[in-house]
């Protein structure tokens, strides 16, 4: 709690100094930010094997989930061409980049044995079904993907989708559109709204023979955050026991992320490639260990400490005020013409704090 209180003073200082922090190194990091093996998957649903008229997706295989992300990005790119070159304006990048980050930081490995489903830079690994991060991410990609199929947003789906999961954990997950809809109607609906929104917009103009849709970036981003948070909430409510994580602080970090997401959602924090990349720079490069409650004493880098401290700060603040912090924040930014500018500035600043220190 104490560290949560020390932060505001840096915050106000940093509001003045943040403009001075150099941004130069960001571009060299772009390539590295793509999820590992991104270029090795095609973004076509036909890449999945078909058995007995069913498209089979192994949810515990890193590559298979990556394919689902790439299909969604590939199929949605056309709605976002006006928001950045090389499809960097697609609002779904937040999901894909976070997925890659979770893999790279070893969060899909087994909580009790880090060498099971460890990050492998040479050949894609597995996702441990004992990992709370892996379990929560299951809902993020599955609910998005199945909602895209259910709404008929995805066109090339000629077979029923069957998701594979181990027998032992069958009751924690869902395996088909029918089943996921039945078990998680709210989260499924939130995801569906995003794809239905995309279906509702139309090409408004043509630039260099490319159709430009009349997409509202705010609307798409907000709907994505809502879908994202509903999925994470579904996952975290199942994987909230410490046994799903490698340590008590790691579990706490995972839980606190939800409040940070709510904060971002209210703010409509941009989820395009550039912003997602900047957002994730400080995502801690390894799982937290027991005893690492005091962030300042760990060997994490400054930006990682900033990320951890911000997550903890927002969550503590919200808890201390009985949830009123987020309500007040919501009222403040929603009624402001400067919602986007204000919120994004605030979040970017928050994620830089220990640098100022
Ligand atoms: C697969 O579907 C097609 C067309 O719906 C049908 O003709 C065929 O018998 C099915 N095959 C199997 C193995 O169920
Ligand atoms: C453009 O995007 C592709 C993947 O979507 C990536 O492999 C490539 O490096 C990007 N190019 C630039 C210049 O960023
Ligand atoms: C962890 O998993 C690896 C690979 O499966 C195995 O060789 C090793 O013995 C395991 N270690 C422990 C402590 O269970
Ligand atoms: C994941 O699936 C691919 C094929 O889709 C396969 O080549 C690879 O060996 C699988 N990886 C693991 C770790 O099971
Ligand atoms: C459907 O799949 C075929 C074959 O992979 C591909 O040529 C076509 O472009 C796909 N259509 C869409 C809408 O993605
Ligand atoms: C986009 O165009 C469609 C049809 O022309 C219209 O119904 C819709 O309201 C437009 N959306 C925006 C955000 O302008």
PDB file of N, CA and C in Angstrom, residues 107-155:
ATOM      1  N   UNK A 107       5.056 -16.693 -19.744  1.00  0.00           N
ATOM      2  CA  UNK A 107       3.840 -16.806 -18.924  1.00  0.00           C
ATOM      3  C   UNK A 107       2.923 -17.946 -19.347  1.00  0.00           C
ATOM      4  N   UNK A 108       3.252 -18.607 -20.443  1.00  0.00           N
ATOM      5  CA  UNK A 108       2.450 -19.775 -20.830  1.00  0.00           C
ATOM      6  C   UNK A 108       3.081 -21.063 -20.305  1.00  0.00           C
ATOM      7  N   UNK A 109       4.185 -20.935 -19.568  1.00  0.00           N
ATOM      8  CA  UNK A 109       4.815 -22.141 -19.036  1.00  0.00           C
ATOM      9  C   UNK A 109       4.058 -22.620 -17.802  1.00  0.00           C
ATOM     10  N   UNK A 110       4.405 -23.820 -17.382  1.00  0.00           N
ATOM     11  CA  UNK A 110       3.720 -24.420 -16.239  1.00  0.00           C
ATOM     12  C   UNK A 110       4.127 -23.686 -14.951  1.00  0.00           C
ATOM     13  N   UNK A 111       3.170 -23.350 -14.080  1.00  0.00           N
ATOM     14  CA  UNK A 111       3.521 -22.590 -12.877  1.00  0.00           C
ATOM     15  C   UNK A 111       4.520 -23.324 -11.976  1.00  0.00           C
ATOM     16  N   UNK A 112       4.461 -24.652 -11.975  1.00  0.00           N
ATOM     17  CA  UNK A 112       5.339 -25.372 -11.049  1.00  0.00           C
ATOM     18  C   UNK A 112       6.628 -25.851 -11.709  1.00  0.00           C
ATOM     19  N   UNK A 113       6.721 -25.707 -13.021  1.00  0.00           N
ATOM     20  CA  UNK A 113       7.950 -26.150 -13.691  1.00  0.00           C
ATOM     21  C   UNK A 113       8.148 -25.313 -14.949  1.00  0.00           C
ATOM     22  N   UNK A 114       8.966 -24.280 -14.820  1.00  0.00           N
ATOM     23  CA  UNK A 114       9.111 -23.307 -15.913  1.00  0.00           C
ATOM     24  C   UNK A 114       9.640 -23.911 -17.199  1.00  0.00           C
ATOM     25  N   UNK A 115      10.182 -25.144 -17.134  1.00  0.00           N
ATOM     26  CA  UNK A 115      10.695 -25.696 -18.392  1.00  0.00           C
ATOM     27  C   UNK A 115       9.604 -26.401 -19.203  1.00  0.00           C
ATOM     28  N   UNK A 116       8.429 -26.556 -18.623  1.00  0.00           N
ATOM     29  CA  UNK A 116       7.315 -27.117 -19.399  1.00  0.00           C
ATOM     30  C   UNK A 116       6.602 -25.981 -20.137  1.00  0.00           C
ATOM     31  N   UNK A 117       6.575 -26.065 -21.466  1.00  0.00           N
ATOM     32  CA  UNK A 117       6.010 -25.012 -22.330  1.00  0.00           C
ATOM     33  C   UNK A 117       6.730 -23.680 -22.156  1.00  0.00           C
ATOM     34  N   UNK A 118       8.035 -23.739 -21.974  1.00  0.00           N
ATOM     35  CA  UNK A 118       8.833 -22.525 -21.840  1.00  0.00           C
ATOM     36  C   UNK A 118       8.880 -21.779 -23.175  1.00  0.00           C
ATOM     37  N   UNK A 119       9.233 -20.498 -23.128  1.00  0.00           N
ATOM     38  CA  UNK A 119       9.432 -19.717 -24.349  1.00  0.00           C
ATOM     39  C   UNK A 119      10.585 -20.327 -25.134  1.00  0.00           C
ATOM     40  N   UNK A 120      10.339 -20.554 -26.407  1.00  0.00           N
ATOM     41  CA  UNK A 120      11.373 -21.086 -27.276  1.00  0.00           C
ATOM     42  C   UNK A 120      11.419 -20.182 -28.503  1.00  0.00           C
ATOM     43  N   UNK A 121      12.588 -19.593 -28.746  1.00  0.00           N
ATOM     44  CA  UNK A 121      12.701 -18.646 -29.854  1.00  0.00           C
ATOM     45  C   UNK A 121      12.922 -19.362 -31.179  1.00  0.00           C
ATOM     46  N   UNK A 122      13.261 -20.638 -31.135  1.00  0.00           N
ATOM     47  CA  UNK A 122      13.604 -21.357 -32.362  1.00  0.00           C
ATOM     48  C   UNK A 122      12.420 -22.122 -32.935  1.00  0.00           C
ATOM     49  N   UNK A 123      11.723 -22.844 -32.081  1.00  0.00           N
ATOM     50  CA  UNK A 123      10.521 -23.517 -32.587  1.00  0.00           C
ATOM     51  C   UNK A 123       9.361 -23.282 -31.631  1.00  0.00           C
ATOM     52  N   UNK A 124       8.171 -23.020 -32.202  1.00  0.00           N
ATOM     53  CA  UNK A 124       7.020 -22.663 -31.361  1.00  0.00           C
ATOM     54  C   UNK A 124       6.731 -23.740 -30.321  1.00  0.00           C
ATOM     55  N   UNK A 125       6.390 -23.285 -29.146  1.00  0.00           N
ATOM     56  CA  UNK A 125       6.211 -24.202 -28.034  1.00  0.00           C
ATOM     57  C   UNK A 125       4.727 -24.465 -27.779  1.00  0.00           C
ATOM     58  N   UNK A 126       4.458 -25.015 -26.608  1.00  0.00           N
ATOM     59  CA  UNK A 126       3.064 -25.275 -26.240  1.00  0.00           C
ATOM     60  C   UNK A 126       2.612 -24.229 -25.224  1.00  0.00           C
ATOM     61  N   UNK A 127       1.363 -24.315 -24.841  1.00  0.00           N
ATOM     62  CA  UNK A 127       0.816 -23.459 -23.787  1.00  0.00           C
ATOM     63  C   UNK A 127       0.353 -24.408 -22.688  1.00  0.00           C
ATOM     64  N   UNK A 128       0.894 -24.244 -21.520  1.00  0.00           N
ATOM     65  CA  UNK A 128       0.549 -25.165 -20.441  1.00  0.00           C
ATOM     66  C   UNK A 128      -0.896 -24.966 -20.013  1.00  0.00           C
ATOM     67  N   UNK A 129      -1.633 -26.065 -19.864  1.00  0.00           N
ATOM     68  CA  UNK A 129      -3.013 -25.893 -19.417  1.00  0.00           C
ATOM     69  C   UNK A 129      -3.088 -25.681 -17.915  1.00  0.00           C
ATOM     70  N   UNK A 130      -1.923 -25.584 -17.258  1.00  0.00           N
ATOM     71  CA  UNK A 130      -1.918 -25.192 -15.843  1.00  0.00           C
ATOM     72  C   UNK A 130      -1.597 -23.720 -15.660  1.00  0.00           C
ATOM     73  N   UNK A 131      -1.353 -23.018 -16.774  1.00  0.00           N
ATOM     74  CA  UNK A 131      -0.999 -21.602 -16.679  1.00  0.00           C
ATOM     75  C   UNK A 131      -2.256 -20.730 -16.642  1.00  0.00           C
ATOM     76  N   UNK A 132      -2.360 -19.908 -15.621  1.00  0.00           N
ATOM     77  CA  UNK A 132      -3.503 -18.998 -15.514  1.00  0.00           C
ATOM     78  C   UNK A 132      -3.532 -17.995 -16.659  1.00  0.00           C
ATOM     79  N   UNK A 133      -2.356 -17.548 -17.096  1.00  0.00           N
ATOM     80  CA  UNK A 133      -2.274 -16.619 -18.228  1.00  0.00           C
ATOM     81  C   UNK A 133      -2.752 -17.311 -19.501  1.00  0.00           C
ATOM     82  N   UNK A 134      -2.344 -18.558 -19.662  1.00  0.00           N
ATOM     83  CA  UNK A 134      -2.753 -19.328 -20.832  1.00  0.00           C
ATOM     84  C   UNK A 134      -4.248 -19.567 -20.838  1.00  0.00           C
ATOM     85  N   UNK A 135      -4.794 -19.827 -19.647  1.00  0.00           N
ATOM     86  CA  UNK A 135      -6.226 -20.068 -19.516  1.00  0.00           C
ATOM     87  C   UNK A 135      -7.030 -18.817 -19.813  1.00  0.00           C
ATOM     88  N   UNK A 136      -6.588 -17.701 -19.271  1.00  0.00           N
ATOM     89  CA  UNK A 136      -7.310 -16.446 -19.507  1.00  0.00           C
ATOM     90  C   UNK A 136      -7.210 -16.048 -20.979  1.00  0.00           C
ATOM     91  N   UNK A 137      -6.018 -16.231 -21.540  1.00  0.00           N
ATOM     92  CA  UNK A 137      -5.845 -15.891 -22.956  1.00  0.00           C
ATOM     93  C   UNK A 137      -6.702 -16.776 -23.868  1.00  0.00           C
ATOM     94  N   UNK A 138      -6.975 -17.995 -23.406  1.00  0.00           N
ATOM     95  CA  UNK A 138      -7.880 -18.877 -24.150  1.00  0.00           C
ATOM     96  C   UNK A 138      -9.179 -18.135 -24.462  1.00  0.00           C
ATOM     97  N   UNK A 139      -9.742 -17.495 -23.430  1.00  0.00           N
ATOM     98  CA  UNK A 139     -11.027 -16.818 -23.623  1.00  0.00           C
ATOM     99  C   UNK A 139     -10.900 -15.598 -24.525  1.00  0.00           C
ATOM    100  N   UNK A 140      -9.777 -14.904 -24.414  1.00  0.00           N
ATOM    101  CA  UNK A 140      -9.588 -13.719 -25.255  1.00  0.00           C
ATOM    102  C   UNK A 140      -9.661 -14.109 -26.733  1.00  0.00           C
ATOM    103  N   UNK A 141      -8.895 -15.096 -27.124  1.00  0.00           N
ATOM    104  CA  UNK A 141      -8.861 -15.424 -28.548  1.00  0.00           C
ATOM    105  C   UNK A 141     -10.070 -16.245 -28.979  1.00  0.00           C
ATOM    106  N   UNK A 142     -10.496 -17.176 -28.130  1.00  0.00           N
ATOM    107  CA  UNK A 142     -11.616 -18.034 -28.522  1.00  0.00           C
ATOM    108  C   UNK A 142     -12.906 -17.237 -28.672  1.00  0.00           C
ATOM    109  N   UNK A 143     -13.209 -16.387 -27.712  1.00  0.00           N
ATOM    110  CA  UNK A 143     -14.478 -15.650 -27.784  1.00  0.00           C
ATOM    111  C   UNK A 143     -14.469 -14.679 -28.955  1.00  0.00           C
ATOM    112  N   UNK A 144     -13.301 -14.064 -29.216  1.00  0.00           N
ATOM    113  CA  UNK A 144     -13.202 -13.188 -30.383  1.00  0.00           C
ATOM    114  C   UNK A 144     -13.383 -13.973 -31.677  1.00  0.00           C
ATOM    115  N   UNK A 145     -12.668 -15.063 -31.757  1.00  0.00           N
ATOM    116  CA  UNK A 145     -12.673 -15.847 -32.995  1.00  0.00           C
ATOM    117  C   UNK A 145     -14.056 -16.436 -33.264  1.00  0.00           C
ATOM    118  N   UNK A 146     -14.626 -17.034 -32.230  1.00  0.00           N
ATOM    119  CA  UNK A 146     -15.932 -17.664 -32.424  1.00  0.00           C
ATOM    120  C   UNK A 146     -17.030 -16.620 -32.672  1.00  0.00           C
ATOM    121  N   UNK A 147     -16.896 -15.462 -32.050  1.00  0.00           N
ATOM    122  CA  UNK A 147     -17.874 -14.399 -32.314  1.00  0.00           C
ATOM    123  C   UNK A 147     -17.752 -13.928 -33.763  1.00  0.00           C
ATOM    124  N   UNK A 148     -16.531 -13.899 -34.262  1.00  0.00           N
ATOM    125  CA  UNK A 148     -16.332 -13.499 -35.661  1.00  0.00           C
ATOM    126  C   UNK A 148     -16.944 -14.530 -36.606  1.00  0.00           C
ATOM    127  N   UNK A 149     -16.883 -15.800 -36.203  1.00  0.00           N
ATOM    128  CA  UNK A 149     -17.502 -16.853 -37.020  1.00  0.00           C
ATOM    129  C   UNK A 149     -19.020 -16.791 -36.887  1.00  0.00           C
ATOM    130  N   UNK A 150     -19.481 -16.694 -35.655  1.00  0.00           N
ATOM    131  CA  UNK A 150     -20.924 -16.699 -35.389  1.00  0.00           C
ATOM    132  C   UNK A 150     -21.633 -15.549 -36.114  1.00  0.00           C
ATOM    133  N   UNK A 151     -21.010 -14.382 -36.111  1.00  0.00           N
ATOM    134  CA  UNK A 151     -21.624 -13.224 -36.755  1.00  0.00           C
ATOM    135  C   UNK A 151     -21.475 -13.275 -38.278  1.00  0.00           C
ATOM    136  N   UNK A 152     -20.800 -14.321 -38.748  1.00  0.00           N
ATOM    137  CA  UNK A 152     -20.510 -14.496 -40.179  1.00  0.00           C
ATOM    138  C   UNK A 152     -19.605 -13.384 -40.695  1.00  0.00           C
ATOM    139  N   UNK A 153     -18.863 -12.789 -39.782  1.00  0.00           N
ATOM    140  CA  UNK A 153     -17.869 -11.807 -40.203  1.00  0.00           C
ATOM    141  C   UNK A 153     -16.762 -12.539 -40.960  1.00  0.00           C
ATOM    142  N   UNK A 154     -16.327 -13.684 -40.414  1.00  0.00           N
ATOM    143  CA  UNK A 154     -15.329 -14.505 -41.115  1.00  0.00           C
ATOM    144  C   UNK A 154     -16.047 -15.275 -42.212  1.00  0.00           C
ATOM    145  N   UNK A 155     -15.517 -15.142 -43.429  1.00  0.00           N
ATOM    146  CA  UNK A 155     -16.233 -15.667 -44.580  1.00  0.00           C
ATOM    147  C   UNK A 155     -15.833 -17.094 -44.966  1.00  0.00           C
TER     148      UNK A 155
END
